Amino acid sequence: MSFLIDSSIMITSQILFFGFGWLFFMRQLFKDYEVRQYVVQVIFSVTFAFSCTMFELIIFEILGVLNSSSRYFHWKLNLCVILLILVFLVPFYIGYFIVSNIRLLHKQRLLFSCLLWLTFMYFFWKLGDPFPILSPKHGILSIEQLISRVGVIGVTLMALLSGFGAVNCPYTYMSYFLRNVTDVDILALERRLLQTMDMIISKKKRMAMTRRTMFQKGEVHNKPSGFWGMIKSITTSAPGSENLNLIQQEVDALEELSRQLFLETADLHATKATINIVFDRVGKTDPVTRGIEITVNYLGIQFDVKFWSQHISFILVGIIIVTSIRGLLITLTKFFYAISSSKSSNVIVLLLAQIMGMYFVSSVLLIRMSMPLEYRTIITEVLGELQFNFYHRWFDVIFLVSALSSILFLYLAHKQAPEKHMTP
Amino acid sequence: MASLDRVKVLVLGDSGVGKSSLVHLLCQNQVLGNPSWTVGCSVDVRVHDYKEGTPVEKTYYIELWDVGGSVGSASSVKSTRAVFYNSINGIILVHDLTNKKSSQNLYRWSSEALNKDLVPTGVLVTNGEYDQEQFAENQIPLLVIGTKLDQIHETKRHEVLTRTAFLAEDFNAEEINLDCTNPRYLAAGSSNAVKLSRFFDKVIEKRYSLRDSNQIPGFPDRKRFWGGTLKGLHYD
């Protein structure tokens, strides 16, 4: 009986998470695009729902809610489903949508997406060989095999992102402060941009006029396309055509310049906006710190350690979970806006769903470290005999590597464009 | 030859609707072979004969400014784009017939471009929603173009075209629906070509105030005016 009640609680919460994922997808990610394939939205929401359920189960573990056997059952069930989604469903659909974007392979979409999926599975399996993840007792198609590989990818991803974020964040803020952008700079850059556009326009006017006179005289302008086209154009070319090609080359160079100027202007505007935001924020602390300050100051020194440890660990784990989910969603949204277009939006959302799922699975692996001993048992039980220490060491290694390479990368990028950072 | 008069027309719309293909088709009468993302703004020039076939025929340069980007960009990107919205004489609003969101976003695009003149600091204070009054007093000629017509199935065509007719009415503009990969939609003498050259003529007139000063601007005037022009055009 209690099992039924527990299951219904779990299912209700899963439906809630599903609804939240659906809304997030519609309102945030896809607010400028039209959802033509509802499959994508469903998959994204389902991945989100099951990922959040895992965290919910951890919290229930700490709080001692629900029957322990039903908790164990739901853990196993949840894990199976999420592994199925991450290893079978999402990669297949990613392959399917990539293939449907390519016009040539349109007719045999299913065949090619199956091929892609098989390639993915092959590399996925090969990934686990060099790592000492498992004890050799287990069979080949067990949960432990799958989750160990998913865990490796997810942990690598998390470490890469954390390393890069740890280095990039202070760097960007520092550079914003040091640059001290004024309105005059922005106006000067905009004027240069408009001057470049004027130059492009005058050249294009010449081209348009030349083309018109050529058309009226009956000549035809052949753009040199392909190898034979270029050879033909050397031997027989009307003077009008030659002229056009020359001007076209100049125009191409100018257009490249205008693009760069546009990007620099956008960068300056962004800097100006950020400085405003950062300066407004200085002096305020976030609510958690203030809450702790108040508690410490006003509630006295009498501290029942045993009583508080459960609650503090719950709060800590909860905070870690909530901030990492929120941070991930914000980063995903920014990333999505930056690189998606109407053609590739489906593929990118599915990739993001895949990353999100793997990230959450590996968060569960890593969060085991932050939990007190008595709560770790369930994770150890469910996930089997994984070498958890390996994951922590792997995370540290990748974090260091990522941070160092980000430093190197930013240093090189900084050297390439020193004039941007010099104040006049 | 470079001393012809010029007018500036903006081409606005969501990413991927086909603005670059459209501009290429309009200016070079050729289909764009390798469309790629537009970063910043790309300009092309069309040579247009104002009042073709009449004694007052004159040639003008029409600059088509194709501004890339998405209407939901950060405000810093919008402020950067705003530098292209100076002294525009006409706006072509492009939407994708297979994508309803792109049609809805046209309201926000037109607000972004038209509001540029109202706020001197270049910062947009509206939230981009449709304002009927703003379009009523708008003096800049608008044209609505729907692309990817070939991808609409025959059965759905009527429904889509009804929707776009309402859209064009909201903007108080003409509308053209075509496929940018097929030059025959803009072949000389077709109704689309007529609408297009009518639009460009209107833009030129507004810019250079070529109307007689004794004509009262308004609907009956337009009928009388265009009735005279149509006789001059050739039909095959």
Short mmCIF file of N, CA and C in Angstrom, two decimals, chain A residues 184-258:
data_model
loop_
_atom_site.label_atom_id
_atom_site.label_comp_id
_atom_site.label_asym_id
_atom_site.label_seq_id
_atom_site.Cartn_x
_atom_site.Cartn_y
_atom_site.Cartn_z
N VAL A 184 32.33 58.08 -26.68
CA VAL A 184 33.09 58.62 -27.81
C VAL A 184 33.71 57.48 -28.63
N ASP A 185 34.25 56.49 -27.91
CA ASP A 185 34.83 55.33 -28.62
C ASP A 185 33.80 54.67 -29.51
N ILE A 186 32.61 54.47 -28.91
CA ILE A 186 31.56 53.77 -29.66
C ILE A 186 31.17 54.56 -30.90
N LEU A 187 31.01 55.87 -30.72
CA LEU A 187 30.62 56.70 -31.87
C LEU A 187 31.68 56.67 -32.96
N ALA A 188 32.96 56.73 -32.55
CA ALA A 188 34.03 56.72 -33.54
C ALA A 188 34.01 55.42 -34.33
N LEU A 189 33.80 54.31 -33.62
CA LEU A 189 33.78 53.02 -34.30
C LEU A 189 32.58 52.92 -35.24
N GLU A 190 31.45 53.46 -34.80
CA GLU A 190 30.25 53.40 -35.65
C GLU A 190 30.46 54.21 -36.91
N ARG A 191 31.15 55.37 -36.74
CA ARG A 191 31.40 56.19 -37.92
C ARG A 191 32.27 55.43 -38.93
N ARG A 192 33.28 54.73 -38.40
CA ARG A 192 34.15 53.95 -39.30
C ARG A 192 33.33 52.90 -40.03
N LEU A 193 32.43 52.26 -39.28
CA LEU A 193 31.59 51.22 -39.88
C LEU A 193 30.76 51.80 -41.01
N LEU A 194 30.13 52.95 -40.76
CA LEU A 194 29.29 53.55 -41.79
C LEU A 194 30.10 54.00 -42.99
N GLN A 195 31.32 54.48 -42.73
CA GLN A 195 32.18 54.87 -43.86
C GLN A 195 32.51 53.67 -44.72
N THR A 196 32.80 52.55 -44.05
CA THR A 196 33.09 51.34 -44.82
C THR A 196 31.88 50.93 -45.65
N MET A 197 30.69 51.02 -45.03
CA MET A 197 29.48 50.66 -45.78
C MET A 197 29.33 51.58 -46.99
N ASP A 198 29.62 52.87 -46.83
CA ASP A 198 29.50 53.79 -47.97
C ASP A 198 30.45 53.40 -49.09
N MET A 199 31.66 53.01 -48.71
CA MET A 199 32.61 52.60 -49.74
C MET A 199 32.11 51.37 -50.49
N ILE A 200 31.54 50.42 -49.72
CA ILE A 200 31.00 49.23 -50.36
C ILE A 200 29.89 49.62 -51.33
N ILE A 201 29.04 50.55 -50.87
CA ILE A 201 27.90 50.93 -51.71
C ILE A 201 28.37 51.56 -53.00
N SER A 202 29.37 52.45 -52.93
CA SER A 202 29.78 53.12 -54.17
C SER A 202 30.36 52.10 -55.14
N LYS A 203 31.11 51.11 -54.62
CA LYS A 203 31.64 50.09 -55.52
C LYS A 203 30.51 49.26 -56.13
N LYS A 204 29.51 48.96 -55.32
CA LYS A 204 28.41 48.14 -55.83
C LYS A 204 27.61 48.92 -56.87
N LYS A 205 27.55 50.23 -56.71
CA LYS A 205 26.85 51.04 -57.70
C LYS A 205 27.55 50.93 -59.05
N ARG A 206 28.89 50.99 -59.00
CA ARG A 206 29.63 50.85 -60.25
C ARG A 206 29.36 49.51 -60.89
N MET A 207 29.35 48.46 -60.04
CA MET A 207 29.11 47.13 -60.58
C MET A 207 27.72 47.04 -61.21
N ALA A 208 26.73 47.59 -60.51
CA ALA A 208 25.36 47.49 -61.01
C ALA A 208 25.22 48.21 -62.34
N MET A 209 25.85 49.38 -62.44
CA MET A 209 25.79 50.15 -63.68
C MET A 209 26.49 49.40 -64.80
N THR A 210 27.68 48.83 -64.49
CA THR A 210 28.40 48.08 -65.51
C THR A 210 27.57 46.92 -66.02
N ARG A 211 26.93 46.22 -65.06
CA ARG A 211 26.12 45.08 -65.45
C ARG A 211 24.97 45.52 -66.36
N ARG A 212 24.40 46.67 -66.03
CA ARG A 212 23.26 47.15 -66.81
C ARG A 212 23.68 47.50 -68.22
N THR A 213 24.83 48.18 -68.35
CA THR A 213 25.27 48.53 -69.70
C THR A 213 25.64 47.27 -70.47
N MET A 214 26.25 46.32 -69.78
CA MET A 214 26.58 45.07 -70.45
C MET A 214 25.32 44.37 -70.94
N PHE A 215 24.31 44.35 -70.10
CA PHE A 215 23.05 43.69 -70.46
C PHE A 215 22.42 44.37 -71.65
N GLN A 216 22.50 45.70 -71.65
CA GLN A 216 21.89 46.42 -72.75
C GLN A 216 22.65 46.21 -74.04
N LYS A 217 23.98 46.02 -73.92
CA LYS A 217 24.76 45.78 -75.12
C LYS A 217 24.68 44.34 -75.56
N GLY A 218 24.13 43.49 -74.73
CA GLY A 218 23.97 42.09 -75.11
C GLY A 218 25.07 41.18 -74.64
N GLU A 219 26.05 41.73 -73.89
CA GLU A 219 27.08 40.84 -73.36
C GLU A 219 26.52 40.09 -72.16
N VAL A 220 27.13 38.98 -71.89
CA VAL A 220 26.67 38.21 -70.73
C VAL A 220 27.82 38.05 -69.76
N HIS A 221 27.54 38.28 -68.48
CA HIS A 221 28.62 38.16 -67.49
C HIS A 221 28.64 36.76 -66.92
N ASN A 222 29.74 36.05 -67.18
CA ASN A 222 29.84 34.70 -66.61
C ASN A 222 30.74 34.73 -65.40
N LYS A 223 30.21 34.38 -64.26
CA LYS A 223 31.06 34.32 -63.08
C LYS A 223 31.97 33.11 -63.23
N PRO A 224 33.26 33.26 -62.97
CA PRO A 224 34.15 32.11 -63.13
C PRO A 224 33.91 31.06 -62.06
N SER A 225 33.11 30.08 -62.43
CA SER A 225 32.81 29.04 -61.44
C SER A 225 33.48 27.76 -61.85
N GLY A 226 34.13 27.12 -60.89
CA GLY A 226 34.74 25.84 -61.22
C GLY A 226 36.05 25.99 -61.95
N PHE A 227 36.69 24.87 -62.17
CA PHE A 227 38.03 24.85 -62.73
C PHE A 227 38.03 25.31 -64.18
N TRP A 228 37.14 24.71 -65.00
CA TRP A 228 37.13 25.05 -66.42
C TRP A 228 36.66 26.47 -66.65
N GLY A 229 35.77 26.91 -65.76
CA GLY A 229 35.30 28.29 -65.87
C GLY A 229 36.45 29.28 -65.75
N MET A 230 37.34 28.97 -64.80
CA MET A 230 38.45 29.89 -64.58
C MET A 230 39.39 29.88 -65.78
N ILE A 231 39.61 28.71 -66.35
CA ILE A 231 40.52 28.63 -67.50
C ILE A 231 39.91 29.37 -68.68
N LYS A 232 38.59 29.16 -68.88
CA LYS A 232 37.93 29.86 -69.98
C LYS A 232 38.01 31.36 -69.79
N SER A 233 37.87 31.82 -68.55
CA SER A 233 37.80 33.26 -68.33
C SER A 233 39.14 33.92 -68.59
N ILE A 234 40.22 33.14 -68.53
CA ILE A 234 41.53 33.73 -68.82
C ILE A 234 41.63 34.06 -70.31
N THR A 235 41.17 33.12 -71.12
CA THR A 235 41.35 33.30 -72.57
C THR A 235 40.34 34.27 -73.15
N THR A 236 39.05 34.01 -72.90
CA THR A 236 38.05 34.89 -73.51
C THR A 236 37.25 35.59 -72.44
N SER A 237 37.48 36.88 -72.29
CA SER A 237 36.65 37.58 -71.32
C SER A 237 36.39 38.99 -71.80
N ALA A 238 35.15 39.37 -71.73
CA ALA A 238 34.80 40.74 -72.11
C ALA A 238 35.41 41.69 -71.10
N PRO A 239 35.76 42.88 -71.52
CA PRO A 239 36.36 43.84 -70.58
C PRO A 239 35.43 44.16 -69.42
N GLY A 240 34.13 44.15 -69.71
CA GLY A 240 33.18 44.43 -68.64
C GLY A 240 33.27 43.39 -67.53
N SER A 241 33.34 42.12 -67.96
CA SER A 241 33.43 41.03 -66.98
C SER A 241 34.65 41.17 -66.10
N GLU A 242 35.79 41.46 -66.74
CA GLU A 242 37.03 41.56 -65.98
C GLU A 242 36.91 42.62 -64.91
N ASN A 243 36.41 43.77 -65.36
CA ASN A 243 36.22 44.88 -64.45
C ASN A 243 35.39 44.48 -63.24
N LEU A 244 34.30 43.77 -63.56
CA LEU A 244 33.39 43.35 -62.50
C LEU A 244 34.09 42.47 -61.49
N ASN A 245 34.88 41.51 -61.99
CA ASN A 245 35.54 40.59 -61.06
C ASN A 245 36.51 41.33 -60.15
N LEU A 246 37.21 42.33 -60.73
CA LEU A 246 38.15 43.10 -59.92
C LEU A 246 37.42 43.82 -58.80
N ILE A 247 36.35 44.52 -59.21
CA ILE A 247 35.60 45.27 -58.20
C ILE A 247 35.01 44.31 -57.16
N GLN A 248 34.57 43.13 -57.63
CA GLN A 248 33.98 42.17 -56.69
C GLN A 248 34.98 41.78 -55.62
N GLN A 249 36.25 41.62 -56.03
CA GLN A 249 37.26 41.24 -55.03
C GLN A 249 37.43 42.35 -54.00
N GLU A 250 37.47 43.60 -54.50
CA GLU A 250 37.61 44.71 -53.55
C GLU A 250 36.42 44.73 -52.60
N VAL A 251 35.24 44.49 -53.18
CA VAL A 251 34.03 44.53 -52.34
C VAL A 251 34.08 43.44 -51.27
N ASP A 252 34.57 42.25 -51.65
CA ASP A 252 34.65 41.17 -50.67
C ASP A 252 35.52 41.57 -49.50
N ALA A 253 36.68 42.19 -49.80
CA ALA A 253 37.58 42.60 -48.72
C ALA A 253 36.91 43.63 -47.82
N LEU A 254 36.23 44.58 -48.45
CA LEU A 254 35.57 45.62 -47.66
C LEU A 254 34.46 45.03 -46.80
N GLU A 255 33.75 44.04 -47.36
CA GLU A 255 32.66 43.44 -46.58
C GLU A 255 33.21 42.72 -45.36
N GLU A 256 34.36 42.07 -45.54
CA GLU A 256 34.99 41.39 -44.40
C GLU A 256 35.32 42.42 -43.32
N LEU A 257 35.86 43.57 -43.77
CA LEU A 257 36.20 44.62 -42.81
C LEU A 257 34.96 45.13 -42.09
N SER A 258 33.87 45.29 -42.84
CA SER A 258 32.65 45.81 -42.21
C SER A 258 32.13 44.82 -41.18
#
